[in-house]
Coordinates of C-alpha atoms in Angstrom, one line a residue:
Chain A
X1 CA 78.7 123.6 115.0
X2 CA 78.6 120.4 112.8
X3 CA 79.6 122.1 109.4
X4 CA 81.7 125.3 108.9
X5 CA 82.4 126.6 105.5
X6 CA 84.2 129.6 105.1
X7 CA 85.7 131.0 101.7
X8 CA 84.7 127.7 100.3
X9 CA 85.3 126.6 96.8
X10 CA 84.9 123.3 94.9
X11 CA 85.8 122.3 91.6
X12 CA 84.2 119.4 89.6
X13 CA 85.7 118.0 86.3
X14 CA 88.4 121.0 86.7
X15 CA 85.8 123.9 86.8
X16 CA 85.1 125.6 89.8
X17 CA 81.1 124.8 90.7
X18 CA 81.0 126.5 94.1
X19 CA 82.9 129.7 94.7
X20 CA 83.9 131.6 97.4
X21 CA 81.1 130.7 99.8
X22 CA 80.6 130.7 103.4
X23 CA 77.8 129.0 105.5
X24 CA 77.3 126.8 108.7
X25 CA 75.2 124.0 109.7
X26 CA 74.5 123.2 113.4
X27 CA 73.6 119.9 115.2
X28 CA 70.0 118.9 114.7
X29 CA 69.5 121.4 111.8
X30 CA 67.1 120.6 108.9
X31 CA 68.6 122.1 105.7
X32 CA 67.2 122.4 102.2
X33 CA 69.7 123.1 99.4
X34 CA 68.1 124.2 96.3
X35 CA 69.2 125.6 93.0
X36 CA 68.7 124.5 89.4
X37 CA 70.2 121.6 87.6
X38 CA 74.1 121.9 87.5
X39 CA 74.3 124.5 90.1
X40 CA 76.3 122.4 92.2
X41 CA 74.1 120.9 95.0
X42 CA 75.6 117.3 94.1
X43 CA 79.1 118.7 94.2
X44 CA 78.7 120.5 97.7
X45 CA 77.1 117.4 99.0
X46 CA 79.9 115.1 97.5
X47 CA 82.5 117.4 99.3
X48 CA 80.7 117.0 102.5
X49 CA 81.2 113.5 102.7
X50 CA 84.5 113.4 101.4
X51 CA 84.2 112.5 97.7
X52 CA 85.4 115.8 96.4
X53 CA 88.3 117.7 97.9
X54 CA 87.3 121.5 98.5
X55 CA 89.5 124.6 98.5
X56 CA 89.1 127.0 101.4
X57 CA 87.7 125.9 104.8
X58 CA 85.2 123.1 105.1
X59 CA 85.0 121.8 108.3
X60 CA 82.8 118.9 109.3
X61 CA 83.0 118.2 113.2
X62 CA 86.9 118.2 114.3
X63 CA 87.9 117.4 110.5
X64 CA 89.2 120.0 107.7
X65 CA 88.2 118.1 104.7
X66 CA 90.8 119.7 102.4
X67 CA 93.4 117.8 104.5
X68 CA 91.5 115.0 105.9
X69 CA 93.5 111.8 105.4
X70 CA 91.7 108.5 104.1
X71 CA 91.7 106.8 107.6
X72 CA 89.9 109.7 109.1
X73 CA 87.5 110.0 106.3
X74 CA 86.6 106.3 106.7
X75 CA 85.8 107.1 110.6
X76 CA 84.0 110.5 109.9
X77 CA 81.7 108.5 107.2
X78 CA 80.5 106.2 110.0
X79 CA 78.7 109.4 111.6
X80 CA 77.2 110.3 108.3
X81 CA 74.0 108.8 106.6
X82 CA 73.8 109.3 102.9
X83 CA 70.8 108.9 100.8
X84 CA 71.0 108.9 96.8
X85 CA 68.4 109.7 93.9
X86 CA 69.5 106.1 92.7
X87 CA 69.3 104.7 96.2
X88 CA 72.6 102.8 95.9
X89 CA 71.3 99.4 97.7
X90 CA 73.5 96.5 97.1
X91 CA 72.0 94.6 94.7
X92 CA 72.8 91.1 95.9
X93 CA 72.0 91.7 99.5
X94 CA 68.3 91.6 100.9
X95 CA 66.8 94.6 102.2
X96 CA 67.5 93.6 106.1
X97 CA 71.1 92.9 104.9
X98 CA 71.3 96.3 103.3
X99 CA 69.8 98.2 106.0
X100 CA 72.2 96.4 108.6
X101 CA 75.2 97.7 106.6
X102 CA 76.2 100.6 108.9
X103 CA 76.1 98.3 112.0
X104 CA 78.3 96.0 110.6
X105 CA 80.9 98.6 109.6
X106 CA 80.2 99.6 113.3
X107 CA 81.1 96.3 114.7
X108 CA 77.7 95.2 115.8
X109 CA 77.0 91.4 116.2
X110 CA 74.8 90.2 113.8
X111 CA 71.8 89.3 116.3
X112 CA 71.9 92.8 117.8
X113 CA 72.3 94.6 114.0
X114 CA 69.3 92.2 113.0
X115 CA 66.9 93.6 115.8
X116 CA 67.8 96.9 115.0
X117 CA 67.4 96.8 111.3
X118 CA 63.9 94.9 111.7
X119 CA 63.0 97.8 114.4
X120 CA 63.9 100.6 111.9
X121 CA 62.3 98.5 108.9
X122 CA 58.9 98.7 111.1
X123 CA 59.3 102.4 111.2
X124 CA 59.7 103.0 107.4
X125 CA 56.9 100.5 106.9
X126 CA 59.1 97.9 105.2
X127 CA 59.0 95.1 107.9
X128 CA 57.0 92.9 105.4
X129 CA 60.0 93.1 102.7
X130 CA 63.0 92.2 104.9
X131 CA 63.8 89.2 102.7
X132 CA 63.0 90.9 99.5
X133 CA 66.0 92.2 97.2
X134 CA 66.1 95.8 95.8
X135 CA 65.2 94.7 92.3
X136 CA 61.9 93.4 93.8
X137 CA 61.0 96.7 95.5
X138 CA 59.2 99.7 93.9
X139 CA 61.3 103.2 93.8
X140 CA 59.7 104.4 96.9
X141 CA 60.1 101.4 98.9
X142 CA 64.0 101.4 97.7
X143 CA 64.3 105.0 99.1
X144 CA 62.8 104.2 102.4
X145 CA 65.0 101.1 102.7
X146 CA 67.8 103.6 101.8
X147 CA 66.5 106.1 104.7
X148 CA 66.7 103.1 106.8
X149 CA 70.0 102.6 106.1
X150 CA 71.2 106.1 106.7
X151 CA 69.7 106.4 110.1
X152 CA 70.0 103.0 111.9
X153 CA 73.4 103.7 113.0
X154 CA 72.1 107.2 114.5
X155 CA 74.5 109.4 112.7
X156 CA 75.2 113.0 113.3
X157 CA 74.2 113.9 110.1
X158 CA 71.9 112.8 106.9
X159 CA 73.0 114.1 103.4
X160 CA 70.2 113.3 100.9
X161 CA 70.7 114.2 97.2
X162 CA 67.8 114.6 95.3
X163 CA 66.0 111.9 97.6
X164 CA 62.4 112.3 96.0
X165 CA 63.3 113.0 92.3
X166 CA 61.4 110.3 90.5
X167 CA 59.1 109.2 93.1
X168 CA 55.3 109.6 93.1
X169 CA 53.5 112.0 95.3
X170 CA 52.6 109.5 98.1
X171 CA 56.1 107.7 98.2
X172 CA 57.7 111.5 98.3
X173 CA 55.5 112.4 101.1
X174 CA 56.4 109.3 103.0
X175 CA 60.1 110.1 102.5
X176 CA 60.0 113.4 103.8
X177 CA 58.1 112.1 106.9
X178 CA 61.0 109.8 107.4
X179 CA 63.3 112.6 107.1
X180 CA 61.5 114.8 109.6
X181 CA 61.3 111.6 111.9
X182 CA 65.3 111.3 111.7
X183 CA 65.6 115.2 112.4
X184 CA 63.1 114.4 115.6
X185 CA 65.6 112.0 116.6
X186 CA 68.5 114.8 116.7
X187 CA 70.1 113.9 113.4
X188 CA 71.0 117.0 111.1
X189 CA 69.5 116.6 107.8
X190 CA 70.8 118.2 104.6
X191 CA 68.5 117.6 101.4
X192 CA 69.6 118.6 98.0
X193 CA 66.6 119.1 96.0
X194 CA 65.3 121.4 92.8
X195 CA 62.7 123.2 95.0
X196 CA 61.2 123.4 98.6
X197 CA 58.5 120.9 99.3
X198 CA 55.2 122.6 99.1
X199 CA 53.6 121.5 102.7
X200 CA 56.3 121.3 105.0
X201 CA 55.5 121.9 108.5
X202 CA 58.7 122.0 110.6
X203 CA 61.3 124.4 111.0
X204 CA 64.0 124.3 108.6
X205 CA 66.9 126.3 106.9
X206 CA 66.8 127.1 103.1
X207 CA 70.2 127.2 101.2
X208 CA 70.3 128.3 97.6
X209 CA 73.1 127.9 95.4
X210 CA 73.1 130.4 92.4
X211 CA 76.1 131.2 90.0
X212 CA 78.4 129.1 92.4
X213 CA 77.6 131.2 95.5
X214 CA 75.8 129.5 98.5
X215 CA 73.1 132.0 100.0
X216 CA 71.0 131.6 103.0
X217 CA 67.6 132.5 102.3
X218 CA 65.1 133.4 105.3
Chain B
X1 CA 76.3 81.9 85.6
X2 CA 78.7 84.8 85.5
X3 CA 79.7 84.0 89.2
X4 CA 80.2 80.3 88.4
X5 CA 82.5 81.5 85.3
X6 CA 84.3 83.9 87.4
X7 CA 85.3 81.0 89.8
X8 CA 86.1 78.6 87.0
X9 CA 88.6 81.2 85.6
X10 CA 90.4 82.0 88.7
X11 CA 90.6 78.3 89.6
X12 CA 91.8 77.3 86.1
X13 CA 94.5 80.2 86.3
X14 CA 95.6 79.2 89.9
X15 CA 95.7 75.6 89.2
X16 CA 97.7 75.8 85.8
X17 CA 100.2 78.2 87.7
X18 CA 100.3 75.7 90.6
X19 CA 101.1 72.8 88.3
X20 CA 103.5 74.3 86.4
X21 CA 105.6 75.3 89.2
X22 CA 105.2 71.8 90.8
X23 CA 106.2 70.3 87.3
X24 CA 109.1 72.7 87.0
X25 CA 110.4 72.0 90.8
X26 CA 110.0 68.0 90.1
X27 CA 111.8 68.1 86.6
X28 CA 114.5 70.1 88.1
X29 CA 114.8 67.8 90.7
X30 CA 114.9 65.0 88.3
X31 CA 117.4 66.6 86.1
X32 CA 119.7 67.2 89.4
X33 CA 119.4 63.7 90.3
X34 CA 120.0 62.5 86.8
X35 CA 122.9 64.9 86.7
X36 CA 124.4 63.7 90.0
X37 CA 124.0 60.0 88.5
X38 CA 125.9 61.2 85.4
X39 CA 128.7 62.9 87.4
X40 CA 129.0 59.6 89.6
X41 CA 129.6 57.7 86.4
X42 CA 131.6 60.2 84.5
X43 CA 135.3 60.5 85.2
X44 CA 138.5 61.4 83.5
X45 CA 141.4 59.2 83.1
X46 CA 145.0 60.3 82.9
X47 CA 148.1 58.9 82.2
X48 CA 151.0 60.0 84.5
X49 CA 154.7 59.2 84.5
X50 CA 154.9 59.8 88.3
X51 CA 152.7 59.0 91.4
X52 CA 150.1 61.7 92.0
X53 CA 149.0 62.1 95.5
X54 CA 146.8 65.1 95.1
X55 CA 145.8 67.5 92.4
X56 CA 144.6 71.1 93.9
X57 CA 142.0 72.0 91.4
X58 CA 138.6 73.0 92.4
X59 CA 136.7 71.1 89.7
X60 CA 138.2 67.7 91.0
X61 CA 136.2 65.8 93.7
X62 CA 138.7 62.9 93.9
X63 CA 141.3 61.1 92.3
X64 CA 141.8 57.2 92.4
X65 CA 144.7 55.3 91.0
X66 CA 143.4 52.5 88.6
X67 CA 144.8 49.0 89.3
X68 CA 146.5 47.8 86.2
X69 CA 147.9 44.7 87.7
X70 CA 145.5 42.2 86.3
X71 CA 145.9 43.9 82.5
X72 CA 150.0 43.5 83.3
X73 CA 149.5 40.0 84.3
X74 CA 147.5 39.4 81.0
X75 CA 149.9 41.1 78.9
X76 CA 152.8 39.0 80.5
X77 CA 151.0 35.9 79.4
X78 CA 150.6 37.1 76.2
X79 CA 154.1 38.9 75.4
X80 CA 156.5 36.2 77.0
X81 CA 159.5 37.7 75.3
X82 CA 159.1 41.2 76.8
X83 CA 160.6 41.8 80.3
X84 CA 158.1 44.0 81.8
X85 CA 160.5 44.4 84.9
X86 CA 162.8 46.6 82.9
X87 CA 159.8 48.9 81.6
X88 CA 158.7 52.0 83.4
X89 CA 155.2 51.6 83.4
X90 CA 152.9 54.7 83.9
X91 CA 150.5 55.3 86.5
X92 CA 146.7 55.5 85.5
X93 CA 144.2 57.8 87.6
X94 CA 140.5 58.1 87.6
X95 CA 139.7 61.8 88.3
X96 CA 135.9 62.3 89.3
X97 CA 134.3 66.0 88.9
X98 CA 132.3 67.8 91.5
X99 CA 129.9 68.4 88.8
X100 CA 129.0 67.5 85.3
X101 CA 131.3 69.7 83.2
X102 CA 130.0 72.0 80.3
X103 CA 132.1 71.3 77.0
X104 CA 134.2 74.5 77.6
X105 CA 134.6 73.7 81.4
X106 CA 135.8 70.3 80.3
X107 CA 138.4 72.1 78.1
X108 CA 139.7 74.2 80.9
X109 CA 140.3 71.3 82.9
X110 CA 142.0 69.5 80.4
X111 CA 144.1 72.2 79.9
X112 CA 145.0 72.5 83.5
X113 CA 146.0 68.9 83.5
X114 CA 148.1 69.3 80.4
X115 CA 150.2 71.9 82.2
X116 CA 151.4 69.4 84.4
X117 CA 154.4 67.9 82.7
X118 CA 154.2 64.6 84.5
X119 CA 150.5 64.0 82.6
X120 CA 151.0 62.7 79.4
X121 CA 147.7 61.6 78.6
X122 CA 144.0 62.6 79.3
X123 CA 141.1 60.8 78.4
X124 CA 137.9 62.8 78.6
X125 CA 135.3 61.0 76.4
X126 CA 134.3 64.3 75.0
X127 CA 132.1 63.3 72.3
X128 CA 129.6 61.3 74.5
X129 CA 130.0 63.8 77.2
X130 CA 129.0 66.8 75.0
X131 CA 125.8 64.9 73.6
X132 CA 124.7 64.2 77.2
X133 CA 125.5 67.9 78.3
X134 CA 123.6 69.1 75.4
X135 CA 120.6 66.7 76.1
X136 CA 120.5 68.0 79.7
X137 CA 120.5 71.8 78.7
X138 CA 117.9 71.0 75.9
X139 CA 115.6 69.5 78.8
X140 CA 116.5 72.5 81.3
X141 CA 115.4 75.0 78.4
X142 CA 112.3 73.1 77.7
X143 CA 111.2 73.1 81.4
X144 CA 111.8 76.7 82.1
X145 CA 110.4 78.0 78.8
X146 CA 107.2 75.9 79.3
X147 CA 107.0 77.0 83.0
X148 CA 107.3 80.7 81.8
X149 CA 104.9 80.5 79.1
X150 CA 102.3 78.6 81.2
X151 CA 102.8 81.2 84.0
X152 CA 102.4 84.2 81.5
X153 CA 99.0 82.4 80.6
X154 CA 98.1 82.2 83.9
X155 CA 98.7 85.6 85.0
X156 CA 96.7 86.9 81.9
X157 CA 93.9 84.7 83.0
X158 CA 94.1 86.2 86.7
X159 CA 94.5 89.8 85.2
X160 CA 91.2 89.0 83.2
X161 CA 89.7 87.9 86.4
X162 CA 90.5 91.2 88.1
X163 CA 88.7 93.3 85.5
X164 CA 85.4 90.9 86.1
X165 CA 85.9 91.4 89.8
X166 CA 86.2 95.1 89.4
X167 CA 83.0 95.0 87.6
X168 CA 81.1 92.9 89.7
X169 CA 82.3 94.2 93.0
X170 CA 83.0 97.8 92.5
X171 CA 79.6 99.2 93.1
X172 CA 79.1 97.1 96.6
X173 CA 82.6 98.3 97.6
X174 CA 81.8 102.0 96.9
X175 CA 78.7 101.8 98.8
X176 CA 80.3 100.3 101.7
X177 CA 83.2 102.6 101.4
X178 CA 80.8 105.6 101.5
X179 CA 79.6 104.2 104.7
X180 CA 83.0 104.2 106.3
X181 CA 83.7 100.5 105.9
X182 CA 87.3 99.3 106.5
X183 CA 89.4 97.8 103.9
X184 CA 89.0 94.0 105.3
X185 CA 85.1 94.5 105.2
X186 CA 85.0 96.1 101.7
X187 CA 86.9 93.4 100.4
X188 CA 85.3 90.5 102.5
X189 CA 83.5 89.0 99.6
X190 CA 86.5 88.9 97.4
X191 CA 88.6 87.7 100.2
X192 CA 86.2 84.7 100.6
X193 CA 86.1 83.9 96.9
X194 CA 90.2 84.2 96.8
X195 CA 90.2 81.5 99.7
X196 CA 87.6 79.3 98.4
X197 CA 89.2 79.4 94.8
X198 CA 92.7 78.9 96.3
X199 CA 91.4 75.6 98.2
X200 CA 89.6 74.2 95.0
X201 CA 92.9 75.1 92.8
X202 CA 94.9 73.3 95.4
X203 CA 92.8 70.4 95.5
X204 CA 92.6 70.0 91.9
X205 CA 96.4 70.4 91.3
X206 CA 97.1 68.0 94.3
X207 CA 94.8 65.3 92.6
X208 CA 96.6 66.1 89.2
X209 CA 100.0 65.7 90.9
X210 CA 99.1 62.5 92.6
X211 CA 97.9 61.0 89.1
X212 CA 101.1 62.0 87.4
X213 CA 103.3 60.7 90.1
X214 CA 101.4 57.4 90.3
X215 CA 101.2 57.1 86.7
X216 CA 103.0 54.2 84.9
X217 CA 104.8 56.5 82.4
X218 CA 106.3 58.5 85.3
X219 CA 107.6 55.5 87.3
X220 CA 109.0 54.1 84.2
X221 CA 110.8 57.3 83.4
X222 CA 112.3 57.4 87.1
X223 CA 113.3 53.8 86.6
X224 CA 114.9 54.3 83.4
X225 CA 116.7 57.2 84.7
X226 CA 118.1 54.8 87.4
X227 CA 117.1 57.5 90.1
X228 CA 115.6 57.3 93.5
X229 CA 113.2 60.2 93.6
X230 CA 111.2 60.9 97.1
X231 CA 108.2 63.3 96.7
X232 CA 107.3 65.0 100.0
X233 CA 103.4 65.8 99.3
X234 CA 103.0 67.7 102.8
X235 CA 105.8 69.8 101.7
X236 CA 104.4 70.1 98.2
X237 CA 101.0 70.9 99.8
X238 CA 102.6 73.7 102.0
X239 CA 104.3 75.6 99.2
X240 CA 101.3 75.3 96.7
X241 CA 99.1 76.5 99.5
X242 CA 101.4 79.6 100.2
X243 CA 101.6 80.4 96.5
X244 CA 97.9 80.0 95.7
X245 CA 96.8 82.0 98.5
X246 CA 99.5 84.8 98.0
X247 CA 98.1 85.2 94.2
X248 CA 94.6 85.3 95.0
X249 CA 94.8 87.3 98.2
X250 CA 97.0 89.9 96.4
X251 CA 94.7 89.9 93.2
X252 CA 91.7 90.6 95.5
X253 CA 93.7 93.2 97.6
X254 CA 94.7 94.9 94.1
X255 CA 90.8 94.9 93.2
X256 CA 89.8 96.3 96.7
X257 CA 92.7 99.1 96.5
X258 CA 92.1 100.0 92.8
X259 CA 89.6 103.2 92.8
X260 CA 86.4 103.0 91.1

């Protein structure tokens, strides 16, 4: 089991947003996490990557997130890929260097990291933009670069917070294709989104947050 | 432009701190040498009714009898009607002190000497001694005050620089942290800036130091004080290097460690 939550509560700005929820996510799962704005999707995602401390049990791999130390959290994050609505690419780095970041962190040498980054940028159809800076790319392209960065180091899980919000239909479908590709590589994917995509033809699980509770819908 | 500005601010702050530390050290050295010079030239004269071999006071470095035979001979020539052999002439001694005394220290020494019944007179040249002492103290205070003021200004500039760094680098460091970057990698760009700026600050300071110490005014000052000042540039470089790198690396570590 990759993620195990039992009686999980998470507070944000001194208010409990997630209350007494239990769920689990397995290796290779594709999960959609839906709910209205302010329901706690981002709070839950943040708690999974260790930005917010949970109450109750939230176990990611071997780590209990309520007690995890800073050094262990740093190690855990090396097995995660995070995708944000606002992409969070490093503005002063070009796309190639941005995508290489997780490999630098894992200690790859520059040549090897560059080779892998070029390969993955080909897969996300950005091989012609490797020298460009994030500000020179469209929203959809930046999000594809962010996904390339999230999968390059073969993480156990990808956490995506509203990854297609603000993208046009074509870019959104391209981005979703990339998540599917990552999932086919064996990476578990959790996507927080307002709603489920209309045409989605792979097996997925659907978690819904309502009134602070996380429910799994069949 | 802001990148260049941020470099200039740190280099300026570091250079001013380094230069202040150097000037403080060199002025202190000059003052110490000058003080030593004064101590060497300064002595108390005591008149004693008996011979003195030794005076066991911690303040006294040496005691030396003053040879007055020439003066006696002169007096014998002048006052032929006086039989000097019948007069019990006193002994004159020159007392050298271990350090240049403050007026109050001089008073204590005088009092101690006065307590000896065989010491009849003590010449301290107290008024000129006090003037020199006060001048020395004034110079020391001015040097210390200017060092403190310049250092505070330098550190204020560095604090301002830390705020700029936080703004410029916090986003990148946060993203790196999300992907599990270790401390050194998160701060790599800052550490690089810190090292480059330190090197520039050291070079600038060393150039200024070289021009100051090779200026005509400086050599005139050293000559007029009658001291020989040796400047070890390698030693200066080493301690400026350590100070500069410590300040800039500590500053960048503070930025990396402070949460977004």
